[in-house]
PDB file of C-alpha atoms and ligand atoms in Angstrom:
ATOM      1  CA  MET A  21     147.254 127.607  98.945  1.00 45.00           C
ATOM      2  CA  ASN A  22     145.157 128.034  95.821  1.00 56.00           C
ATOM      3  CA  ARG A  23     146.890 125.122  94.224  1.00 61.00           C
ATOM      4  CA  ALA A  24     146.280 122.888  97.220  1.00 60.00           C
ATOM      5  CA  TYR A  25     142.646 123.878  97.058  1.00 58.00           C
ATOM      6  CA  ALA A  26     142.466 123.023  93.357  1.00 57.00           C
ATOM      7  CA  VAL A  27     144.062 119.634  93.978  1.00 56.00           C
ATOM      8  CA  MET A  28     141.646 118.940  96.830  1.00 55.00           C
ATOM      9  CA  THR A  29     138.699 119.897  94.637  1.00 52.00           C
ATOM     10  CA  ALA A  30     139.943 117.689  91.829  1.00 51.00           C
ATOM     11  CA  LEU A  31     140.377 114.779  94.244  1.00 48.00           C
ATOM     12  CA  ILE A  32     136.922 115.241  95.677  1.00 49.00           C
ATOM     13  CA  CYS A  33     135.461 115.423  92.176  1.00 46.00           C
ATOM     14  CA  LEU A  34     137.259 112.211  91.238  1.00 45.00           C
ATOM     15  CA  LEU A  35     136.022 110.530  94.399  1.00 46.00           C
ATOM     16  CA  PHE A  36     132.444 111.390  93.621  1.00 46.00           C
ATOM     17  CA  ALA A  37     132.759 110.921  89.869  1.00 43.00           C
ATOM     18  CA  SER A  38     133.226 107.181  90.327  1.00 40.00           C
ATOM     19  CA  ALA A  39     130.192 106.882  92.570  1.00 38.00           C
ATOM     20  CA  GLY A  40     128.270 109.705  90.974  1.00 39.00           C
ATOM     21  CA  TYR A  41     126.975 107.861  87.968  1.00 57.00           C
ATOM     22  CA  ALA A  42     124.601 105.776  90.045  1.00 69.00           C
ATOM     23  CA  ASP A  43     122.751 107.998  92.442  1.00 85.00           C
ATOM     24  CA  GLN A  44     122.199 106.150  95.640  1.00 88.00           C
ATOM     25  CA  PRO A  45     122.906 106.581  99.360  1.00 87.00           C
ATOM     26  CA  HIS A  46     126.586 106.582 100.392  1.00 87.00           C
ATOM     27  CA  PRO A  47     128.088 105.245 103.645  1.00 88.00           C
ATOM     28  CA  TRP A  48     128.219 107.952 106.324  1.00 91.00           C
ATOM     29  CA  GLN A  49     126.177 110.253 104.176  1.00 88.00           C
ATOM     30  CA  LEU A  50     124.898 113.430 105.770  1.00 87.00           C
ATOM     31  CA  ASP A  51     122.322 115.645 104.100  1.00 88.00           C
ATOM     32  CA  PHE A  52     120.190 114.547 101.164  1.00 92.00           C
ATOM     33  CA  GLN A  53     121.343 112.689  98.081  1.00 91.00           C
ATOM     34  CA  ALA A  54     122.652 114.993  95.373  1.00 92.00           C
ATOM     35  CA  PRO A  55     119.645 116.691  93.770  1.00 94.00           C
ATOM     36  CA  ALA A  56     118.853 115.710  90.182  1.00 95.00           C
ATOM     37  CA  THR A  57     115.649 117.672  89.560  1.00 96.00           C
ATOM     38  CA  PRO A  58     114.620 121.320  90.055  1.00 96.00           C
ATOM     39  CA  ILE A  59     112.183 120.213  92.794  1.00 96.00           C
ATOM     40  CA  MET A  60     114.939 118.459  94.733  1.00 96.00           C
ATOM     41  CA  HIS A  61     117.118 121.591  94.478  1.00 96.00           C
ATOM     42  CA  GLN A  62     114.228 123.515  95.990  1.00 96.00           C
ATOM     43  CA  ILE A  63     113.699 120.933  98.749  1.00 96.00           C
ATOM     44  CA  ARG A  64     117.392 121.042  99.605  1.00 95.00           C
ATOM     45  CA  TRP A  65     117.382 124.823  99.684  1.00 96.00           C
ATOM     46  CA  PHE A  66     114.267 124.854 101.891  1.00 97.00           C
ATOM     47  CA  ASN A  67     115.860 122.378 104.283  1.00 96.00           C
ATOM     48  CA  HIS A  68     118.904 124.602 104.727  1.00 95.00           C
ATOM     49  CA  TYR A  69     116.742 127.716 104.956  1.00 97.00           C
ATOM     50  CA  THR A  70     114.616 126.121 107.705  1.00 96.00           C
ATOM     51  CA  LEU A  71     117.762 125.189 109.623  1.00 96.00           C
ATOM     52  CA  VAL A  72     118.692 128.880 109.736  1.00 96.00           C
ATOM     53  CA  PHE A  73     115.615 129.351 111.934  1.00 95.00           C
ATOM     54  CA  ILE A  74     115.652 126.052 113.812  1.00 96.00           C
ATOM     55  CA  VAL A  75     119.261 126.106 114.992  1.00 97.00           C
ATOM     56  CA  PRO A  76     119.172 129.558 116.693  1.00 96.00           C
ATOM     57  CA  ILE A  77     115.755 128.798 118.242  1.00 95.00           C
ATOM     58  CA  THR A  78     116.994 125.511 119.671  1.00 97.00           C
ATOM     59  CA  LEU A  79     120.153 127.178 121.026  1.00 98.00           C
ATOM     60  CA  LEU A  80     118.138 130.059 122.507  1.00 96.00           C
ATOM     61  CA  VAL A  81     115.727 127.677 124.287  1.00 96.00           C
ATOM     62  CA  LEU A  82     118.655 125.610 125.566  1.00 98.00           C
ATOM     63  CA  ALA A  83     120.420 128.750 126.867  1.00 98.00           C
ATOM     64  CA  LEU A  84     117.235 130.001 128.551  1.00 95.00           C
ATOM     65  CA  LEU A  85     116.720 126.623 130.217  1.00 97.00           C
ATOM     66  CA  VAL A  86     120.275 126.618 131.525  1.00 98.00           C
ATOM     67  CA  VAL A  87     119.971 130.201 132.837  1.00 96.00           C
ATOM     68  CA  VAL A  88     116.648 129.504 134.528  1.00 94.00           C
ATOM     69  CA  ALA A  89     117.837 126.244 136.063  1.00 95.00           C
ATOM     70  CA  LEU A  90     120.942 127.906 137.514  1.00 96.00           C
ATOM     71  CA  LYS A  91     119.749 131.371 138.396  1.00 94.00           C
ATOM     72  CA  PHE A  92     116.315 130.538 139.755  1.00 93.00           C
ATOM     73  CA  ARG A  93     117.016 127.256 141.519  1.00 93.00           C
ATOM     74  CA  ALA A  94     115.580 127.062 145.073  1.00 92.00           C
ATOM     75  CA  SER A  95     118.924 127.538 146.844  1.00 94.00           C
ATOM     76  CA  ALA A  96     119.941 130.616 144.823  1.00 92.00           C
ATOM     77  CA  ASN A  97     116.482 132.160 144.676  1.00 92.00           C
ATOM     78  CA  PRO A  98     114.518 131.162 147.808  1.00 92.00           C
ATOM     79  CA  VAL A  99     111.689 133.696 147.302  1.00 92.00           C
ATOM     80  CA  PRO A 100     110.247 133.313 143.781  1.00 89.00           C
ATOM     81  CA  SER A 101     108.830 136.262 141.883  1.00 89.00           C
ATOM     82  CA  ARG A 102     105.031 136.485 141.817  1.00 91.00           C
ATOM     83  CA  THR A 103     104.918 138.328 138.457  1.00 89.00           C
ATOM     84  CA  SER A 104     102.012 136.999 136.365  1.00 90.00           C
ATOM     85  CA  HIS A 105     101.812 139.527 133.494  1.00 91.00           C
ATOM     86  CA  ASN A 106     104.236 141.478 131.369  1.00 93.00           C
ATOM     87  CA  THR A 107     102.665 143.108 128.324  1.00 95.00           C
ATOM     88  CA  ALA A 108     105.941 143.807 126.493  1.00 95.00           C
ATOM     89  CA  ILE A 109     107.130 140.200 126.783  1.00 93.00           C
ATOM     90  CA  GLU A 110     103.744 138.840 125.770  1.00 95.00           C
ATOM     91  CA  ILE A 111     103.744 140.956 122.610  1.00 96.00           C
ATOM     92  CA  ILE A 112     107.266 139.831 121.764  1.00 95.00           C
ATOM     93  CA  TRP A 113     106.587 136.137 122.245  1.00 92.00           C
ATOM     94  CA  THR A 114     103.438 136.344 120.163  1.00 96.00           C
ATOM     95  CA  LEU A 115     104.771 138.454 117.289  1.00 96.00           C
ATOM     96  CA  GLY A 116     108.156 136.680 117.137  1.00 94.00           C
ATOM     97  CA  PRO A 117     106.760 133.217 116.345  1.00 94.00           C
ATOM     98  CA  VAL A 118     104.131 134.691 114.007  1.00 97.00           C
ATOM     99  CA  LEU A 119     106.892 136.365 112.000  1.00 96.00           C
ATOM    100  CA  ILE A 120     109.033 133.237 111.999  1.00 95.00           C
ATOM    101  CA  LEU A 121     106.114 131.084 110.831  1.00 96.00           C
ATOM    102  CA  PHE A 122     105.366 133.636 108.130  1.00 96.00           C
ATOM    103  CA  PHE A 123     108.920 133.405 106.801  1.00 96.00           C
ATOM    104  CA  LEU A 124     108.726 129.597 106.857  1.00 96.00           C
ATOM    105  CA  ALA A 125     105.243 129.376 105.342  1.00 97.00           C
ATOM    106  CA  ILE A 126     105.902 131.427 102.194  1.00 97.00           C
ATOM    107  CA  PRO A 127     108.709 129.272 100.692  1.00 96.00           C
ATOM    108  CA  SER A 128     106.970 126.163 102.019  1.00 97.00           C
ATOM    109  CA  PHE A 129     103.807 126.953 100.034  1.00 97.00           C
ATOM    110  CA  ASN A 130     105.920 127.819  97.012  1.00 96.00           C
ATOM    111  CA  LEU A 131     107.551 124.411  97.189  1.00 96.00           C
ATOM    112  CA  LEU A 132     104.217 122.624  97.622  1.00 95.00           C
ATOM    113  CA  ASN A 133     102.834 124.473  94.628  1.00 96.00           C
ATOM    114  CA  ALA A 134     105.833 123.581  92.492  1.00 95.00           C
ATOM    115  CA  GLN A 135     105.422 119.914  93.409  1.00 94.00           C
ATOM    116  CA  LEU A 136     101.657 119.740  92.976  1.00 93.00           C
ATOM    117  CA  GLU A 137     101.237 121.884  89.879  1.00 94.00           C
ATOM    118  CA  ILE A 138     102.167 119.571  87.069  1.00 94.00           C
ATOM    119  CA  PRO A 139     103.765 121.458  84.196  1.00 95.00           C
ATOM    120  CA  GLU A 140     103.033 120.558  80.616  1.00 95.00           C
ATOM    121  CA  SER A 141     104.586 117.128  80.252  1.00 95.00           C
ATOM    122  CA  ASP A 142     106.536 115.524  77.440  1.00 95.00           C
ATOM    123  CA  MET A 143     105.553 111.975  78.327  1.00 96.00           C
ATOM    124  CA  THR A 144     103.593 109.900  80.816  1.00 96.00           C
ATOM    125  CA  VAL A 145     104.589 106.763  82.668  1.00 97.00           C
ATOM    126  CA  LYS A 146     102.261 104.829  84.931  1.00 97.00           C
ATOM    127  CA  ALA A 147     103.846 103.000  87.849  1.00 97.00           C
ATOM    128  CA  THR A 148     101.754 100.266  89.414  1.00 97.00           C
ATOM    129  CA  ALA A 149     102.856  98.618  92.641  1.00 97.00           C
ATOM    130  CA  THR A 150     102.090  95.024  93.524  1.00 97.00           C
ATOM    131  CA  GLN A 151     103.328  92.883  96.401  1.00 94.00           C
ATOM    132  CA  TRP A 152     106.279  93.053  95.657  1.00 93.00           C
ATOM    133  CA  GLN A 153     107.327  94.630  92.413  1.00 96.00           C
ATOM    134  CA  TRP A 154     106.655  97.643  90.209  1.00 97.00           C
ATOM    135  CA  ASN A 155     105.143  97.698  86.778  1.00 97.00           C
ATOM    136  CA  TYR A 156     105.860 100.539  84.361  1.00 97.00           C
ATOM    137  CA  GLU A 157     103.554 101.388  81.514  1.00 97.00           C
ATOM    138  CA  TYR A 158     104.500 104.025  78.941  1.00 96.00           C
ATOM    139  CA  GLU A 159     101.452 105.984  77.822  1.00 93.00           C
ATOM    140  CA  GLY A 160     100.891 107.220  74.290  1.00 90.00           C
ATOM    141  CA  THR A 161     103.827 105.431  72.700  1.00 90.00           C
ATOM    142  CA  PRO A 162     103.528 104.205  69.093  1.00 89.00           C
ATOM    143  CA  ALA A 163     103.631 100.586  70.295  1.00 89.00           C
ATOM    144  CA  PRO A 164     102.665  99.615  73.861  1.00 92.00           C
ATOM    145  CA  VAL A 165     105.596  99.370  76.254  1.00 95.00           C
ATOM    146  CA  ALA A 166     104.929  97.885  79.682  1.00 95.00           C
ATOM    147  CA  PHE A 167     107.039  95.681  81.918  1.00 96.00           C
ATOM    148  CA  ASP A 168     107.566  94.498  85.476  1.00 96.00           C
ATOM    149  CA  SER A 169     110.544  95.615  87.503  1.00 96.00           C
ATOM    150  CA  PHE A 170     111.806  93.199  90.154  1.00 96.00           C
ATOM    151  CA  MET A 171     114.734  93.536  92.504  1.00 96.00           C
ATOM    152  CA  LEU A 172     117.837  92.034  90.887  1.00 96.00           C
ATOM    153  CA  LYS A 173     118.550  88.628  92.399  1.00 94.00           C
ATOM    154  CA  GLU A 174     122.200  87.987  93.273  1.00 93.00           C
ATOM    155  CA  THR A 175     122.015  84.791  91.201  1.00 93.00           C
ATOM    156  CA  ASP A 176     120.915  86.767  88.128  1.00 93.00           C
ATOM    157  CA  ARG A 177     123.722  89.342  88.240  1.00 93.00           C
ATOM    158  CA  ALA A 178     126.035  87.701  85.750  1.00 92.00           C
ATOM    159  CA  ALA A 179     123.320  86.866  83.238  1.00 91.00           C
ATOM    160  CA  ALA A 180     121.990  90.433  83.422  1.00 91.00           C
ATOM    161  CA  GLY A 181     125.469  91.901  82.949  1.00 90.00           C
ATOM    162  CA  LYS A 182     125.110  93.746  86.251  1.00 91.00           C
ATOM    163  CA  THR A 183     128.109  92.424  88.146  1.00 90.00           C
ATOM    164  CA  ASP A 184     129.381  95.904  89.054  1.00 90.00           C
ATOM    165  CA  VAL A 185     127.960  96.317  92.572  1.00 90.00           C
ATOM    166  CA  ALA A 186     128.849 100.024  92.690  1.00 90.00           C
ATOM    167  CA  THR A 187     126.501 100.725  89.789  1.00 91.00           C
ATOM    168  CA  TYR A 188     124.069  97.934  90.561  1.00 93.00           C
ATOM    169  CA  PRO A 189     124.013  97.720  94.371  1.00 93.00           C
ATOM    170  CA  ARG A 190     122.522  94.822  96.269  1.00 93.00           C
ATOM    171  CA  LEU A 191     118.876  95.450  97.263  1.00 94.00           C
ATOM    172  CA  LEU A 192     118.616  98.514  94.998  1.00 95.00           C
ATOM    173  CA  ALA A 193     119.392  97.213  91.513  1.00 95.00           C
ATOM    174  CA  VAL A 194     116.470  95.860  89.486  1.00 96.00           C
ATOM    175  CA  ASP A 195     116.083  93.636  86.451  1.00 94.00           C
ATOM    176  CA  ASN A 196     114.306  96.242  84.273  1.00 95.00           C
ATOM    177  CA  GLU A 197     114.812  99.931  85.032  1.00 95.00           C
ATOM    178  CA  MET A 198     112.333 102.629  84.154  1.00 97.00           C
ATOM    179  CA  VAL A 199     114.034 104.524  81.305  1.00 97.00           C
ATOM    180  CA  VAL A 200     113.380 108.217  80.698  1.00 97.00           C
ATOM    181  CA  PRO A 201     115.040 110.944  78.629  1.00 97.00           C
ATOM    182  CA  VAL A 202     117.100 113.657  80.326  1.00 96.00           C
ATOM    183  CA  GLY A 203     115.672 117.161  80.567  1.00 95.00           C
ATOM    184  CA  LYS A 204     112.102 116.098  79.744  1.00 96.00           C
ATOM    185  CA  THR A 205     109.112 116.590  81.986  1.00 96.00           C
ATOM    186  CA  VAL A 206     107.783 113.180  82.878  1.00 97.00           C
ATOM    187  CA  ARG A 207     104.261 112.931  84.241  1.00 97.00           C
ATOM    188  CA  LEU A 208     104.151 110.009  86.617  1.00 97.00           C
ATOM    189  CA  LEU A 209     100.913 108.244  87.474  1.00 97.00           C
ATOM    190  CA  VAL A 210     101.215 106.082  90.560  1.00 97.00           C
ATOM    191  CA  THR A 211      98.815 103.432  91.763  1.00 97.00           C
ATOM    192  CA  ALA A 212      98.702  99.942  93.247  1.00 97.00           C
ATOM    193  CA  ALA A 213      97.117  96.885  91.693  1.00 96.00           C
ATOM    194  CA  PRO A 214      93.458  96.284  92.583  1.00 95.00           C
ATOM    195  CA  SER A 215      93.025  94.421  95.890  1.00 91.00           C
ATOM    196  CA  ASP A 216      96.713  94.911  96.660  1.00 96.00           C
ATOM    197  CA  VAL A 217      97.982  97.037  99.566  1.00 97.00           C
ATOM    198  CA  ILE A 218      99.272 100.607  99.784  1.00 97.00           C
ATOM    199  CA  HIS A 219     102.843 101.164  98.569  1.00 97.00           C
ATOM    200  CA  ALA A 220     104.731 104.390  97.880  1.00 97.00           C
ATOM    201  CA  PHE A 221     106.936 105.467  95.019  1.00 97.00           C
ATOM    202  CA  ALA A 222     109.984 107.320  96.313  1.00 97.00           C
ATOM    203  CA  MET A 223     113.038 108.619  94.476  1.00 96.00           C
ATOM    204  CA  PRO A 224     115.173 110.737  96.835  1.00 95.00           C
ATOM    205  CA  ALA A 225     117.402 112.395  94.215  1.00 95.00           C
ATOM    206  CA  PHE A 226     114.261 113.583  92.398  1.00 96.00           C
ATOM    207  CA  GLY A 227     112.462 114.797  95.544  1.00 95.00           C
ATOM    208  CA  LEU A 228     109.667 112.353  94.774  1.00 95.00           C
ATOM    209  CA  LYS A 229     107.515 110.474  97.231  1.00 96.00           C
ATOM    210  CA  ILE A 230     103.923 109.615  96.488  1.00 96.00           C
ATOM    211  CA  ASP A 231     101.564 106.897  97.710  1.00 97.00           C
ATOM    212  CA  ALA A 232     100.510 104.037  95.475  1.00 97.00           C
ATOM    213  CA  VAL A 233      96.948 103.258  96.537  1.00 97.00           C
ATOM    214  CA  PRO A 234      94.726 100.560  95.006  1.00 97.00           C
ATOM    215  CA  GLY A 235      91.846 102.145  93.075  1.00 95.00           C
ATOM    216  CA  ARG A 236      93.368 105.603  93.137  1.00 96.00           C
ATOM    217  CA  LEU A 237      95.554 107.256  90.537  1.00 96.00           C
ATOM    218  CA  ASN A 238      98.047 109.677  92.057  1.00 96.00           C
ATOM    219  CA  GLU A 239      99.860 112.082  89.830  1.00 96.00           C
ATOM    220  CA  THR A 240     103.255 113.715  90.125  1.00 97.00           C
ATOM    221  CA  TRP A 241     106.093 114.781  87.864  1.00 97.00           C
ATOM    222  CA  PHE A 242     109.843 115.074  87.533  1.00 97.00           C
ATOM    223  CA  ASN A 243     112.383 116.496  85.136  1.00 97.00           C
ATOM    224  CA  ALA A 244     115.763 114.813  85.545  1.00 96.00           C
ATOM    225  CA  GLU A 245     118.645 117.208  84.930  1.00 95.00           C
ATOM    226  CA  LYS A 246     121.442 114.750  84.392  1.00 93.00           C
ATOM    227  CA  GLU A 247     121.890 111.310  82.957  1.00 94.00           C
ATOM    228  CA  GLY A 248     122.501 108.486  85.366  1.00 93.00           C
ATOM    229  CA  LEU A 249     120.983 105.607  87.233  1.00 94.00           C
ATOM    230  CA  TYR A 250     118.904 106.648  90.219  1.00 96.00           C
ATOM    231  CA  TYR A 251     117.674 104.471  93.032  1.00 96.00           C
ATOM    232  CA  GLY A 252     114.697 104.658  95.339  1.00 96.00           C
ATOM    233  CA  GLN A 253     112.547 102.262  97.305  1.00 96.00           C
ATOM    234  CA  CYS A 254     108.951 101.480  98.135  1.00 97.00           C
ATOM    235  CA  SER A 255     108.304 103.757 101.089  1.00 96.00           C
ATOM    236  CA  GLU A 256     105.089 102.439 102.586  1.00 96.00           C
ATOM    237  CA  LEU A 257     105.295  99.261 104.652  1.00 96.00           C
ATOM    238  CA  CYS A 258     103.560  96.784 102.351  1.00 96.00           C
ATOM    239  CA  GLY A 259     104.311  93.315 103.659  1.00 94.00           C
ATOM    240  CA  LYS A 260     107.181  90.920 104.112  1.00 95.00           C
ATOM    241  CA  ASP A 261     109.079  91.931 100.973  1.00 96.00           C
ATOM    242  CA  HIS A 262     108.630  95.675 101.419  1.00 96.00           C
ATOM    243  CA  ALA A 263     112.404  96.072 101.588  1.00 95.00           C
ATOM    244  CA  TYR A 264     112.837  94.143  98.361  1.00 96.00           C
ATOM    245  CA  MET A 265     110.919  96.183  95.813  1.00 96.00           C
ATOM    246  CA  PRO A 266     113.413  98.921  94.879  1.00 97.00           C
ATOM    247  CA  ILE A 267     112.845 101.541  92.209  1.00 97.00           C
ATOM    248  CA  ALA A 268     115.457 102.271  89.559  1.00 96.00           C
ATOM    249  CA  ILE A 269     115.203 105.039  86.970  1.00 97.00           C
ATOM    250  CA  ARG A 270     117.724 105.262  84.183  1.00 96.00           C
ATOM    251  CA  VAL A 271     118.029 108.744  82.712  1.00 96.00           C
ATOM    252  CA  VAL A 272     119.566 108.777  79.239  1.00 95.00           C
ATOM    253  CA  SER A 273     119.884 111.116  76.275  1.00 94.00           C
ATOM    254  CA  GLU A 274     116.795 111.586  74.153  1.00 95.00           C
ATOM    255  CA  ASP A 275     118.321 109.683  71.216  1.00 94.00           C
ATOM    256  CA  ARG A 276     119.154 106.689  73.367  1.00 95.00           C
ATOM    257  CA  TYR A 277     115.709 106.827  74.929  1.00 95.00           C
ATOM    258  CA  ASN A 278     114.011 106.780  71.539  1.00 95.00           C
ATOM    259  CA  THR A 279     116.142 103.873  70.369  1.00 94.00           C
ATOM    260  CA  TRP A 280     115.377 101.997  73.574  1.00 95.00           C
ATOM    261  CA  LEU A 281     111.640 102.723  73.382  1.00 95.00           C
ATOM    262  CA  ALA A 282     111.381 101.508  69.793  1.00 94.00           C
ATOM    263  CA  GLN A 283     113.096  98.237  70.619  1.00 94.00           C
ATOM    264  CA  ALA A 284     111.455  97.785  74.044  1.00 94.00           C
ATOM    265  CA  ALA A 285     108.028  97.343  72.473  1.00 93.00           C
ATOM    266  CA  THR A 286     109.044  94.026  70.974  1.00 93.00           C
ATOM    267  CA  ASP A 287     112.264  93.011  72.722  1.00 94.00           C
ATOM    268  CA  LEU A 288     112.700  94.479  76.209  1.00 94.00           C
ATOM    269  CA  PRO A 289     115.742  92.391  77.258  1.00 93.00           C
ATOM    270  CA  GLY A 290     117.445  93.263  73.979  1.00 94.00           C
ATOM    271  CA  ALA A 291     116.595  96.960  74.357  1.00 94.00           C
ATOM    272  CA  ASN A 292     117.979  96.993  77.921  1.00 94.00           C
ATOM    273  CA  LYS A 293     121.155  95.167  76.895  1.00 94.00           C
ATOM    274  CA  ALA A 294     121.759  97.581  74.031  1.00 94.00           C
ATOM    275  CA  LEU A 295     121.152 100.588  76.265  1.00 94.00           C
ATOM    276  CA  MET A 296     123.480  99.250  78.956  1.00 93.00           C
ATOM    277  CA  ALA A 297     126.180  98.611  76.389  1.00 92.00           C
ATOM    278  CA  ALA A 298     125.834 102.214  75.245  1.00 91.00           C
ATOM    279  CA  VAL A 299     125.886 103.890  78.653  1.00 88.00           C
ATOM    280  CA  ASP A 300     127.892 101.534  80.882  1.00 75.00           C
ATOM    281  CA  ALA A 301     130.995 101.075  78.741  1.00 67.00           C
ATOM    282  CA  PRO A 302     133.110 103.834  80.308  1.00 59.00           C
ATOM    283  CA  ALA A 303     136.115 105.315  78.495  1.00 49.00           C
ATOM    284  CA  GLY A 304     135.394 104.647  74.809  1.00 46.00           C
ATOM    285  CA  ASN A 305     131.770 105.684  74.826  1.00 45.00           C
ATOM    286  CA  LEU A 306     132.318 108.728  76.993  1.00 48.00           C
ATOM    287  CA  ALA A 307     134.871 109.971  74.477  1.00 45.00           C
ATOM    288  CA  VAL A 308     132.372 109.386  71.694  1.00 45.00           C
ATOM    289  CA  ALA A 309     129.688 111.186  73.664  1.00 45.00           C
ATOM    290  CA  ALA A 310     132.046 114.097  74.307  1.00 44.00           C
ATOM    291  CA  ASN A 311     132.820 114.344  70.603  1.00 45.00           C
ATOM    292  CA  GLU A 312     129.140 114.239  69.747  1.00 45.00           C
ATOM    293  CA  ALA A 313     128.510 117.011  72.240  1.00 43.00           C
ATOM    294  CA  LYS A 314     130.982 119.244  70.405  1.00 37.00           C
TER     295      LYS A 314
HETATM  296 CU1  LIG C 426     105.580  98.247  98.562  1.00 73.25          CU
END
């Protein structure tokens, strides 16, 4: 029994390991995408916690409706009760919901606080939305690093070295990903270009969703826990190509990030190619990484 369980677990791990590197929605997915930041862990926990209240309440209301419809229907109950007050019941149905709301409000405010209170950050990236692409600007770097990020065109796949559709899915992959180091607190400034429209920066695995408004600088943060390639989308209807301005964040080790950043200032395509070669090549490099980790 135990052995069967272990085999099952191993199989499931293998199944997800292949898809796990690029964090994106899966066919028939239930629940959220796998969390990759502390905030998303908290959101996921709060979702499940809320369900503990919602499910019994929904079932209770359904049961009451069924009982009332059957027991008090005109044919079974020709003379209806004329009761208009019942102090005990009124106290219960006032205090009950107050208590329930109290138990929901406390963790809800905690979560809001955690999202809105930006911890001391290690770096700042400004994301600017335009119809219909994103621009990323790294603040406070030795040399300025800023670039546009467009959805990857199918015709550009081969040239970009992004032929693997599992890692670089259609409609989600981009030409230039935002690159950040793992385990670092990234302060994210989000806006839209002047005289553009409202967009929204959303990254489900990070629990991030914030409006990009022209003339307004919104601020949020994330701290990615594991390396990988994460996908999100513009989440505010912004015109005909709203569906075609995805967001891709590549989380890499600090060393690789620093190497990338240094090269990206002068040669972004070269920096991206070098980074991809380092992280995408599976077996060989993983073994090297594992050895380095020891
Ligand atoms: Cu948009």
